[in-house]
Tab-separated table of N, CA and C in Angstrom:
chain	number	residue	atom	x	y	z
A	1	MET	N	0.851	-1.172	0.000
A	1	MET	CA	0.000	0.000	0.000
A	1	MET	C	0.892	1.229	0.000
A	2	VAL	N	0.624	2.149	-0.876
A	2	VAL	CA	1.345	3.416	-0.918
A	2	VAL	C	0.829	4.288	0.211
A	3	ARG	N	1.732	4.928	0.954
A	3	ARG	CA	1.326	5.740	2.093
A	3	ARG	C	1.531	7.215	1.792
A	4	TYR	N	0.426	7.970	1.801
A	4	TYR	CA	0.479	9.400	1.518
A	4	TYR	C	0.096	10.256	2.717
A	5	ALA	N	-0.445	9.660	3.753
A	5	ALA	CA	-0.884	10.434	4.914
A	5	ALA	C	0.343	10.983	5.650
A	6	GLU	N	0.077	11.871	6.574
A	6	GLU	CA	1.141	12.452	7.394
A	6	GLU	C	1.946	11.328	8.040
A	7	PRO	N	3.269	11.272	7.838
A	7	PRO	CA	4.075	10.204	8.431
A	7	PRO	C	3.879	10.152	9.942
A	8	GLY	N	3.750	8.945	10.468
A	8	GLY	CA	3.579	8.755	11.895
A	8	GLY	C	2.152	8.886	12.375
A	9	THR	N	1.215	9.196	11.476
A	9	THR	CA	-0.182	9.322	11.873
A	9	THR	C	-0.707	7.996	12.391
A	10	VAL	N	-0.460	6.946	11.642
A	10	VAL	CA	-0.918	5.608	12.000
A	10	VAL	C	0.239	4.643	11.772
A	11	GLU	N	0.434	3.739	12.719
A	11	GLU	CA	1.461	2.716	12.554
A	11	GLU	C	0.822	1.465	11.967
A	12	TRP	N	1.521	0.863	11.011
A	12	TRP	CA	1.049	-0.350	10.353
A	12	TRP	C	2.014	-1.488	10.646
A	13	VAL	N	1.491	-2.703	10.681
A	13	VAL	CA	2.321	-3.895	10.831
A	13	VAL	C	1.954	-4.852	9.703
A	14	GLU	N	2.954	-5.563	9.210
A	14	GLU	CA	2.740	-6.536	8.145
A	14	GLU	C	3.430	-7.839	8.507
A	15	SER	N	2.976	-8.910	7.889
A	15	SER	CA	3.615	-10.204	8.105
A	15	SER	C	4.435	-10.560	6.871
A	16	GLY	N	5.208	-11.619	6.998
A	16	GLY	CA	5.983	-12.108	5.873
A	16	GLY	C	5.154	-12.963	4.931
A	17	GLY	N	3.867	-13.111	5.211
A	17	GLY	CA	2.999	-13.896	4.345
A	17	GLY	C	1.966	-14.717	5.091
A	18	GLY	N	2.133	-14.860	6.381
A	18	GLY	CA	1.180	-15.637	7.176
A	18	GLY	C	0.318	-14.737	8.022
A	19	PRO	N	-0.370	-15.337	8.983
A	19	PRO	CA	-1.269	-14.548	9.831
A	19	PRO	C	-0.525	-13.651	10.814
A	20	LEU	N	-1.220	-12.618	11.260
A	20	LEU	CA	-0.761	-11.800	12.383
A	20	LEU	C	-1.425	-12.344	13.637
A	21	ILE	N	-0.791	-12.121	14.783
A	21	ILE	CA	-1.352	-12.585	16.050
A	21	ILE	C	-1.187	-11.502	17.105
A	22	ALA	N	-2.221	-11.317	17.922
A	22	ALA	CA	-2.168	-10.376	19.045
A	22	ALA	C	-2.047	-11.207	20.319
A	23	VAL	N	-0.871	-11.152	20.928
A	23	VAL	CA	-0.563	-11.964	22.103
A	23	VAL	C	-0.474	-11.052	23.326
A	24	PRO	N	-1.161	-11.403	24.421
A	24	PRO	CA	-0.998	-10.625	25.648
A	24	PRO	C	0.479	-10.602	26.068
A	25	GLU	N	0.957	-9.428	26.454
A	25	GLU	CA	2.372	-9.303	26.850
A	25	GLU	C	2.735	-10.256	27.978
A	26	THR	N	1.780	-10.568	28.837
A	26	THR	CA	2.062	-11.435	29.978
A	26	THR	C	2.433	-12.859	29.567
A	27	VAL	N	2.071	-13.275	28.349
A	27	VAL	CA	2.359	-14.649	27.918
A	27	VAL	C	3.245	-14.699	26.664
A	28	LEU	N	3.887	-13.605	26.310
A	28	LEU	CA	4.756	-13.597	25.125
A	28	LEU	C	5.792	-14.721	25.123
A	29	PRO	N	6.439	-15.049	26.256
A	29	PRO	CA	7.444	-16.117	26.226
A	29	PRO	C	6.875	-17.497	25.852
A	30	PHE	N	5.567	-17.662	25.964
A	30	PHE	CA	4.961	-18.956	25.656
A	30	PHE	C	4.627	-19.130	24.180
A	31	TRP	N	4.685	-18.053	23.392
A	31	TRP	CA	4.422	-18.148	21.952
A	31	TRP	C	5.738	-18.474	21.255
A	32	THR	N	5.836	-19.667	20.648
A	32	THR	CA	7.091	-20.105	20.037
A	32	THR	C	7.173	-19.820	18.543
A	33	GLY	N	6.094	-19.334	17.943
A	33	GLY	CA	6.116	-19.030	16.513
A	33	GLY	C	6.376	-20.275	15.685
A	34	ALA	N	7.200	-20.136	14.662
A	34	ALA	CA	7.518	-21.273	13.789
A	34	ALA	C	8.642	-22.126	14.362
A	35	ASP	N	9.195	-21.718	15.507
A	35	ASP	CA	10.337	-22.423	16.091
A	35	ASP	C	9.956	-23.541	17.051
A	36	GLY	N	8.692	-23.842	17.186
A	36	GLY	CA	8.265	-24.855	18.153
A	36	GLY	C	8.881	-26.216	17.893
A	37	GLU	N	9.083	-26.973	18.958
A	37	GLU	CA	9.670	-28.301	18.838
A	37	GLU	C	8.610	-29.388	18.750
A	38	GLU	N	7.361	-29.015	18.875
A	38	GLU	CA	6.298	-30.002	18.805
A	38	GLU	C	6.016	-30.345	17.345
A	39	THR	N	5.164	-31.353	17.143
A	39	THR	CA	4.795	-31.762	15.789
A	39	THR	C	4.234	-30.589	15.005
A	40	ALA	N	3.325	-29.849	15.611
A	40	ALA	CA	2.760	-28.653	14.983
A	40	ALA	C	3.203	-27.449	15.804
A	41	SER	N	3.862	-26.497	15.152
A	41	SER	CA	4.331	-25.306	15.855
A	41	SER	C	3.162	-24.379	16.146
A	42	ASP	N	3.416	-23.376	16.982
A	42	ASP	CA	2.393	-22.361	17.242
A	42	ASP	C	1.997	-21.667	15.934
A	43	TYR	N	2.973	-21.428	15.073
A	43	TYR	CA	2.682	-20.816	13.776
A	43	TYR	C	1.736	-21.707	12.970
A	44	ASP	N	1.974	-23.017	12.979
A	44	ASP	CA	1.082	-23.948	12.276
A	44	ASP	C	-0.337	-23.845	12.825
A	45	ARG	N	-0.457	-23.741	14.154
A	45	ARG	CA	-1.788	-23.611	14.772
A	45	ARG	C	-2.469	-22.327	14.296
A	46	ALA	N	-1.706	-21.242	14.210
A	46	ALA	CA	-2.276	-19.961	13.757
A	46	ALA	C	-2.726	-20.062	12.297
A	47	CYS	N	-1.956	-20.760	11.473
A	47	CYS	CA	-2.312	-20.902	10.059
A	47	CYS	C	-3.578	-21.729	9.866
A	48	GLU	N	-3.935	-22.545	10.839
A	48	GLU	CA	-5.131	-23.379	10.740
A	48	GLU	C	-6.414	-22.624	11.060
A	49	VAL	N	-6.296	-21.384	11.554
A	49	VAL	CA	-7.494	-20.596	11.856
A	49	VAL	C	-8.228	-20.336	10.549
A	50	ASP	N	-9.497	-20.694	10.542
A	50	ASP	CA	-10.327	-20.535	9.351
A	50	ASP	C	-11.172	-19.281	9.511
A	51	GLY	N	-11.032	-18.338	8.604
A	51	GLY	CA	-11.819	-17.115	8.682
A	51	GLY	C	-10.976	-15.915	9.041
A	52	LEU	N	-11.669	-14.822	9.340
A	52	LEU	CA	-10.999	-13.547	9.594
A	52	LEU	C	-10.336	-13.478	10.965
A	53	VAL	N	-10.908	-14.139	11.972
A	53	VAL	CA	-10.336	-14.132	13.323
A	53	VAL	C	-10.518	-15.489	13.989
A	54	GLY	N	-9.684	-15.742	14.960
A	54	GLY	CA	-9.794	-16.947	15.778
A	54	GLY	C	-8.998	-16.763	17.046
A	55	LEU	N	-9.310	-17.566	18.051
A	55	LEU	CA	-8.612	-17.502	19.331
A	55	LEU	C	-7.789	-18.765	19.528
A	56	LEU	N	-6.586	-18.600	20.088
A	56	LEU	CA	-5.716	-19.738	20.386
A	56	LEU	C	-5.196	-19.613	21.807
A	57	PRO	N	-5.164	-20.723	22.544
A	57	PRO	CA	-4.572	-20.670	23.879
A	57	PRO	C	-3.060	-20.448	23.802
A	58	VAL	N	-2.568	-19.577	24.682
A	58	VAL	CA	-1.134	-19.308	24.817
A	58	VAL	C	-0.868	-19.168	26.310
A	59	GLY	N	-0.065	-20.065	26.871
A	59	GLY	CA	0.162	-20.043	28.314
A	59	GLY	C	-1.161	-20.149	29.033
A	60	ASP	N	-1.389	-19.260	30.005
A	60	ASP	CA	-2.667	-19.282	30.742
A	60	ASP	C	-3.627	-18.215	30.211
A	61	SER	N	-3.425	-17.806	28.960
A	61	SER	CA	-4.260	-16.785	28.352
A	61	SER	C	-4.648	-17.217	26.938
A	62	THR	N	-5.132	-16.253	26.160
A	62	THR	CA	-5.572	-16.526	24.792
A	62	THR	C	-5.102	-15.402	23.886
A	63	ALA	N	-4.683	-15.773	22.679
A	63	ALA	CA	-4.249	-14.804	21.676
A	63	ALA	C	-5.282	-14.739	20.559
A	64	LEU	N	-5.318	-13.601	19.875
A	64	LEU	CA	-6.223	-13.385	18.752
A	64	LEU	C	-5.444	-13.504	17.451
A	65	VAL	N	-5.882	-14.417	16.589
A	65	VAL	CA	-5.251	-14.608	15.285
A	65	VAL	C	-6.060	-13.844	14.237
A	66	LEU	N	-5.364	-13.062	13.426
A	66	LEU	CA	-5.991	-12.386	12.288
A	66	LEU	C	-5.713	-13.253	11.075
A	67	GLY	N	-6.710	-14.020	10.667
A	67	GLY	CA	-6.541	-14.996	9.600
A	67	GLY	C	-6.886	-14.435	8.240
A	68	ASP	N	-7.263	-15.316	7.362
A	68	ASP	CA	-7.648	-15.067	5.986
A	68	ASP	C	-6.409	-14.816	5.149
A	69	GLU	N	-6.042	-13.579	4.895
A	69	GLU	CA	-4.889	-13.297	4.056
A	69	GLU	C	-4.029	-12.230	4.716
A	70	PRO	N	-2.719	-12.228	4.379
A	70	PRO	CA	-1.869	-11.191	4.957
A	70	PRO	C	-2.300	-9.814	4.448
A	71	ALA	N	-2.264	-8.841	5.308
A	71	ALA	CA	-2.636	-7.477	4.934
A	71	ALA	C	-2.006	-6.511	5.928
A	72	ALA	N	-1.578	-5.361	5.440
A	72	ALA	CA	-1.078	-4.319	6.332
A	72	ALA	C	-2.192	-3.987	7.319
A	73	THR	N	-1.840	-3.934	8.604
A	73	THR	CA	-2.847	-3.779	9.657
A	73	THR	C	-2.461	-2.656	10.605
A	74	ALA	N	-3.451	-1.832	10.946
A	74	ALA	CA	-3.272	-0.741	11.900
A	74	ALA	C	-4.374	-0.833	12.947
A	75	PHE	N	-4.108	-0.295	14.131
A	75	PHE	CA	-5.122	-0.238	15.185
A	75	PHE	C	-5.564	1.209	15.325
A	76	LEU	N	-6.881	1.416	15.219
A	76	LEU	CA	-7.458	2.747	15.403
A	76	LEU	C	-8.195	2.748	16.737
A	77	PRO	N	-7.553	3.241	17.801
A	77	PRO	CA	-8.163	3.174	19.134
A	77	PRO	C	-9.472	3.945	19.242
A	78	GLU	N	-9.653	5.001	18.424
A	78	GLU	CA	-10.901	5.757	18.495
A	78	GLU	C	-12.097	4.927	18.033
A	79	HIS	N	-11.834	3.853	17.305
A	79	HIS	CA	-12.896	2.946	16.854
A	79	HIS	C	-12.755	1.557	17.487
A	80	ASN	N	-11.727	1.357	18.347
A	80	ASN	CA	-11.416	0.034	18.893
A	80	ASN	C	-11.371	-1.005	17.780
A	81	THR	N	-10.725	-0.651	16.672
A	81	THR	CA	-10.768	-1.491	15.480
A	81	THR	C	-9.391	-1.673	14.859
A	82	LEU	N	-9.116	-2.907	14.487
A	82	LEU	CA	-7.966	-3.220	13.654
A	82	LEU	C	-8.431	-3.099	12.206
A	83	VAL	N	-7.724	-2.311	11.425
A	83	VAL	CA	-8.049	-2.107	10.022
A	83	VAL	C	-6.987	-2.821	9.205
A	84	ARG	N	-7.436	-3.719	8.331
A	84	ARG	CA	-6.538	-4.499	7.485
A	84	ARG	C	-6.768	-4.077	6.039
A	85	CYS	N	-5.768	-3.495	5.427
A	85	CYS	CA	-5.897	-2.994	4.058
A	85	CYS	C	-5.605	-4.116	3.063
A	86	ILE	N	-6.651	-4.585	2.414
A	86	ILE	CA	-6.499	-5.605	1.380
A	86	ILE	C	-6.158	-4.930	0.050
A	87	ALA	N	-6.815	-3.807	-0.232
A	87	ALA	CA	-6.518	-3.019	-1.433
A	87	ALA	C	-6.913	-1.574	-1.183
A	88	GLY	N	-6.114	-0.654	-1.697
A	88	GLY	CA	-6.407	0.770	-1.571
A	88	GLY	C	-5.311	1.581	-2.214
A	89	HIS	N	-5.661	2.748	-2.725
A	89	HIS	CA	-4.679	3.587	-3.405
A	89	HIS	C	-3.754	4.304	-2.438
A	90	SER	N	-4.282	4.716	-1.292
A	90	SER	CA	-3.453	5.475	-0.358
A	90	SER	C	-3.921	5.237	1.070
A	91	GLU	N	-3.023	5.499	1.987
A	91	GLU	CA	-3.343	5.386	3.406
A	91	GLU	C	-4.450	6.375	3.770
A	92	ALA	N	-4.366	7.582	3.253
A	92	ALA	CA	-5.380	8.591	3.554
A	92	ALA	C	-6.765	8.130	3.095
A	93	GLU	N	-6.849	7.554	1.908
A	93	GLU	CA	-8.127	7.052	1.392
A	93	GLU	C	-8.664	5.916	2.262
A	94	VAL	N	-7.779	5.005	2.636
A	94	VAL	CA	-8.182	3.876	3.488
A	94	VAL	C	-8.716	4.384	4.821
A	95	LEU	N	-7.969	5.261	5.478
A	95	LEU	CA	-8.372	5.753	6.797
A	95	LEU	C	-9.666	6.569	6.724
A	96	ALA	N	-9.833	7.341	5.659
A	96	ALA	CA	-11.051	8.143	5.508
A	96	ALA	C	-12.286	7.269	5.306
A	97	SER	N	-12.100	6.062	4.797
A	97	SER	CA	-13.238	5.182	4.522
A	97	SER	C	-13.692	4.376	5.736
A	98	VAL	N	-12.918	4.368	6.806
A	98	VAL	CA	-13.216	3.500	7.960
A	98	VAL	C	-14.558	3.820	8.631
A	99	PRO	N	-14.896	5.072	8.965
A	99	PRO	CA	-16.180	5.305	9.645
A	99	PRO	C	-17.390	4.765	8.868
A	100	ALA	N	-17.441	5.026	7.571
A	100	ALA	CA	-18.561	4.520	6.759
A	100	ALA	C	-18.514	2.995	6.685
A	101	ALA	N	-17.319	2.429	6.573
A	101	ALA	CA	-17.179	0.972	6.500
A	101	ALA	C	-17.673	0.311	7.782
A	102	LEU	N	-17.384	0.915	8.929
A	102	LEU	CA	-17.871	0.371	10.204
A	102	LEU	C	-19.395	0.389	10.260
A	103	HIS	N	-19.978	1.416	9.691
A	103	HIS	CA	-21.436	1.567	9.718
A	103	HIS	C	-22.146	0.566	8.803
A	104	THR	N	-21.536	0.237	7.679
A	104	THR	CA	-22.190	-0.629	6.691
A	104	THR	C	-21.720	-2.083	6.737
A	105	ALA	N	-20.766	-2.400	7.583
A	105	ALA	CA	-20.185	-3.753	7.628
A	105	ALA	C	-21.239	-4.819	7.938
A	106	GLN	N	-21.107	-5.942	7.273
A	106	GLN	CA	-21.907	-7.131	7.558
A	106	GLN	C	-21.025	-8.026	8.434
A	107	TRP	N	-21.193	-7.912	9.735
A	107	TRP	CA	-20.312	-8.567	10.698
A	107	TRP	C	-20.547	-10.071	10.754
A	108	GLN	N	-19.449	-10.807	10.869
A	108	GLN	CA	-19.526	-12.248	11.108
A	108	GLN	C	-19.851	-12.467	12.585
A	109	ALA	N	-20.139	-13.706	12.945
A	109	ALA	CA	-20.419	-14.023	14.345
A	109	ALA	C	-19.233	-13.614	15.214
A	110	GLU	N	-19.548	-13.029	16.370
A	110	GLU	CA	-18.471	-12.559	17.236
A	110	GLU	C	-17.986	-13.665	18.165
A	111	VAL	N	-16.747	-13.483	18.633
A	111	VAL	CA	-16.162	-14.354	19.647
A	111	VAL	C	-15.893	-13.496	20.871
A	112	HIS	N	-15.867	-14.112	22.034
A	112	HIS	CA	-15.580	-13.389	23.269
A	112	HIS	C	-14.165	-13.722	23.711
A	113	TRP	N	-13.436	-12.664	24.091
A	113	TRP	CA	-12.013	-12.787	24.387
A	113	TRP	C	-11.712	-12.087	25.700
A	114	LYS	N	-11.061	-12.786	26.607
A	114	LYS	CA	-10.637	-12.192	27.879
A	114	LYS	C	-9.222	-11.646	27.685
A	115	VAL	N	-9.099	-10.335	27.817
A	115	VAL	CA	-7.825	-9.645	27.593
A	115	VAL	C	-7.254	-9.235	28.951
A	116	PRO	N	-6.030	-9.709	29.288
A	116	PRO	CA	-5.443	-9.358	30.584
A	116	PRO	C	-4.791	-7.977	30.620
A	117	GLY	N	-4.633	-7.344	29.460
A	117	GLY	CA	-3.988	-6.024	29.403
A	117	GLY	C	-3.371	-5.808	28.038
A	118	ALA	N	-2.202	-5.170	28.021
A	118	ALA	CA	-1.543	-4.815	26.758
A	118	ALA	C	-1.244	-6.044	25.910
A	119	LEU	N	-1.330	-5.835	24.586
A	119	LEU	CA	-1.096	-6.903	23.612
A	119	LEU	C	0.000	-6.474	22.654
A	120	LEU	N	0.666	-7.448	22.064
A	120	LEU	CA	1.600	-7.185	20.985
A	120	LEU	C	1.071	-7.874	19.738
A	121	LEU	N	0.939	-7.123	18.646
A	121	LEU	CA	0.476	-7.650	17.365
A	121	LEU	C	1.697	-7.784	16.463
A	122	PHE	N	1.924	-9.004	15.950
A	122	PHE	CA	3.114	-9.262	15.136
A	122	PHE	C	2.882	-10.483	14.251
A	123	ASP	N	3.835	-10.752	13.380
A	123	ASP	CA	3.796	-11.913	12.492
A	123	ASP	C	3.832	-13.175	13.349
A	124	ALA	N	2.856	-14.055	13.163
A	124	ALA	CA	2.737	-15.271	13.991
A	124	ALA	C	3.943	-16.197	13.846
A	125	ALA	N	4.757	-16.025	12.822
A	125	ALA	CA	5.934	-16.879	12.648
A	125	ALA	C	7.026	-16.577	13.677
A	126	TRP	N	7.022	-15.383	14.263
A	126	TRP	CA	8.060	-14.985	15.209
A	126	TRP	C	7.765	-15.527	16.607
A	127	PRO	N	8.791	-15.954	17.333
A	127	PRO	CA	8.587	-16.275	18.752
A	127	PRO	C	8.248	-14.995	19.514
A	128	GLY	N	7.427	-15.116	20.526
A	128	GLY	CA	7.024	-13.957	21.310
A	128	GLY	C	8.193	-13.202	21.910
A	129	THR	N	9.245	-13.921	22.314
A	129	THR	CA	10.397	-13.266	22.933
A	129	THR	C	11.189	-12.421	21.945
A	130	GLU	N	10.986	-12.636	20.643
A	130	GLU	CA	11.698	-11.866	19.621
A	130	GLU	C	10.784	-10.888	18.888
A	131	SER	N	9.533	-10.811	19.299
A	131	SER	CA	8.542	-10.020	18.562
A	131	SER	C	8.831	-8.529	18.552
A	132	THR	N	9.461	-8.006	19.587
A	132	THR	CA	9.734	-6.564	19.611
A	132	THR	C	10.914	-6.199	18.719
A	133	GLY	N	11.642	-7.196	18.225
A	133	GLY	CA	12.756	-6.941	17.319
A	133	GLY	C	12.338	-6.964	15.864
A	134	THR	N	11.045	-7.079	15.624
A	134	THR	CA	10.519	-7.142	14.269
A	134	THR	C	9.351	-6.166	14.137
A	135	ASP	N	8.687	-6.195	13.006
A	135	ASP	CA	7.530	-5.342	12.741
A	135	ASP	C	6.413	-5.717	13.729
A	136	HIS	N	6.006	-4.778	14.578
A	136	HIS	CA	4.978	-5.076	15.588
A	136	HIS	C	4.248	-3.801	16.006
A	137	LEU	N	3.088	-3.994	16.619
A	137	LEU	CA	2.326	-2.902	17.220
A	137	LEU	C	1.991	-3.283	18.648
A	138	ARG	N	2.038	-2.318	19.538
A	138	ARG	CA	1.593	-2.533	20.913
A	138	ARG	C	0.201	-1.942	21.042
A	139	LEU	N	-0.753	-2.761	21.483
A	139	LEU	CA	-2.130	-2.322	21.675
A	139	LEU	C	-2.393	-2.245	23.170
A	140	THR	N	-2.742	-1.069	23.644
A	140	THR	CA	-3.050	-0.885	25.053
A	140	THR	C	-4.556	-0.969	25.231
A	141	LEU	N	-4.999	-2.073	25.811
A	141	LEU	CA	-6.426	-2.274	26.072
A	141	LEU	C	-6.646	-2.383	27.567
A	142	THR	N	-7.797	-1.927	28.014
A	142	THR	CA	-8.177	-2.096	29.411
A	142	THR	C	-8.442	-3.581	29.643
A	143	PRO	N	-7.881	-4.156	30.708
A	143	PRO	CA	-8.162	-5.571	30.974
A	143	PRO	C	-9.664	-5.812	31.102
A	144	GLY	N	-10.108	-6.943	30.577
A	144	GLY	CA	-11.519	-7.297	30.654
A	144	GLY	C	-11.936	-8.191	29.507
A	145	ARG	N	-13.233	-8.394	29.395
A	145	ARG	CA	-13.793	-9.228	28.329
A	145	ARG	C	-14.194	-8.347	27.151
A	146	TYR	N	-13.925	-8.853	25.953
A	146	TYR	CA	-14.226	-8.132	24.726
A	146	TYR	C	-15.012	-9.023	23.772
A	147	ALA	N	-15.935	-8.414	23.054
A	147	ALA	CA	-16.587	-9.071	21.932
A	147	ALA	C	-15.765	-8.691	20.705
A	148	VAL	N	-15.328	-9.682	19.966
A	148	VAL	CA	-14.519	-9.453	18.769
A	148	VAL	C	-15.359	-9.852	17.568
A	149	ARG	N	-15.545	-8.902	16.654
A	149	ARG	CA	-16.287	-9.203	15.441
A	149	ARG	C	-15.483	-8.721	14.244
A	150	ALA	N	-15.687	-9.398	13.111
A	150	ALA	CA	-14.906	-9.096	11.918
A	150	ALA	C	-15.809	-9.038	10.697
A	151	ALA	N	-15.353	-8.285	9.713
A	151	ALA	CA	-16.091	-8.158	8.449
A	151	ALA	C	-15.125	-7.756	7.344
A	152	GLN	N	-15.441	-8.182	6.126
A	152	GLN	CA	-14.764	-7.655	4.952
A	152	GLN	C	-15.697	-6.643	4.320
A	153	VAL	N	-15.153	-5.505	3.938
A	153	VAL	CA	-15.975	-4.434	3.363
A	153	VAL	C	-15.281	-3.848	2.142
A	154	GLN	N	-16.085	-3.276	1.276
A	154	GLN	CA	-15.577	-2.561	0.113
A	154	GLN	C	-16.149	-1.145	0.154
A	155	PRO	N	-15.489	-0.235	0.892
A	155	PRO	CA	-16.032	1.120	1.033
A	155	PRO	C	-15.865	1.999	-0.201
A	156	GLY	N	-15.075	1.557	-1.155
A	156	GLY	CA	-14.888	2.322	-2.396
A	156	GLY	C	-14.677	1.356	-3.540
A	157	PRO	N	-14.730	1.843	-4.775
A	157	PRO	CA	-14.622	0.946	-5.923
A	157	PRO	C	-13.319	0.149	-5.966
A	158	GLU	N	-12.245	0.708	-5.424
A	158	GLU	CA	-10.961	0.003	-5.436
A	158	GLU	C	-10.358	-0.093	-4.041
A	159	THR	N	-11.200	-0.012	-3.030
A	159	THR	CA	-10.737	-0.114	-1.645
A	159	THR	C	-11.431	-1.294	-0.978
A	160	TRP	N	-10.638	-2.224	-0.489
A	160	TRP	CA	-11.140	-3.401	0.230
A	160	TRP	C	-10.452	-3.452	1.583
A	161	LEU	N	-11.247	-3.646	2.638
A	161	LEU	CA	-10.721	-3.714	3.996
A	161	LEU	C	-11.282	-4.925	4.718
A	162	ALA	N	-10.522	-5.390	5.693
A	162	ALA	CA	-11.057	-6.299	6.695
A	162	ALA	C	-11.019	-5.510	7.996
A	163	LEU	N	-12.119	-5.526	8.720
A	163	LEU	CA	-12.217	-4.814	9.994
A	163	LEU	C	-12.354	-5.830	11.118
A	164	VAL	N	-11.649	-5.592	12.201
A	164	VAL	CA	-11.760	-6.431	13.398
A	164	VAL	C	-11.996	-5.476	14.556
A	165	GLN	N	-13.227	-5.484	15.060
A	165	GLN	CA	-13.606	-4.550	16.121
A	165	GLN	C	-13.612	-5.251	17.469
A	166	LEU	N	-13.035	-4.577	18.463
A	166	LEU	CA	-12.937	-5.090	19.836
A	166	LEU	C	-13.837	-4.233	20.721
A	167	ARG	N	-14.977	-4.793	21.113
A	167	ARG	CA	-15.925	-4.035	21.922
A	167	ARG	C	-15.899	-4.543	23.363
A	168	PRO	N	-15.621	-3.660	24.346
A	168	PRO	CA	-15.642	-4.092	25.743
A	168	PRO	C	-17.024	-4.604	26.149
A	169	LEU	N	-17.042	-5.679	26.905
A	169	LEU	CA	-18.284	-6.228	27.427
A	169	LEU	C	-18.418	-5.828	28.900
A	170	PRO	N	-19.669	-5.680	29.363
A	170	PRO	CA	-19.857	-5.322	30.775
A	170	PRO	C	-19.425	-6.437	31.706
């Protein structure tokens, strides 16, 4: 994606081709990425997620997998939404389309996720202990339960997004 917006306005993270994963910082050492010694690595488990989102156990917590296809992803805290750019001419165009896209999205069934606090979003192939040395985003969320819903939207003729909204539950 070509970026034309003011530099530093929004931070984006990308993967090397596989899924992104949001792992609670408290359990980062338990995410082994593609380096696992078991028959199926943690990365393999993340790749098996079918659909736009899925939850995987990590240590004594749960991580959120952003499945489907690799896409540049940003977190917009004002919307509590991860925006995944599948296609778009510019960052400014993509970001400007988000409010309308949220309003018109046909949401898939939501999942409930217990978040213990801050999360790190990074390429699922990386071990959690090495995630800060690569392309990553830190998401600061209030600890609690969240409803996670996802949708693919086409807010413009040549703009395609996947949205993942995190709504706090009472």
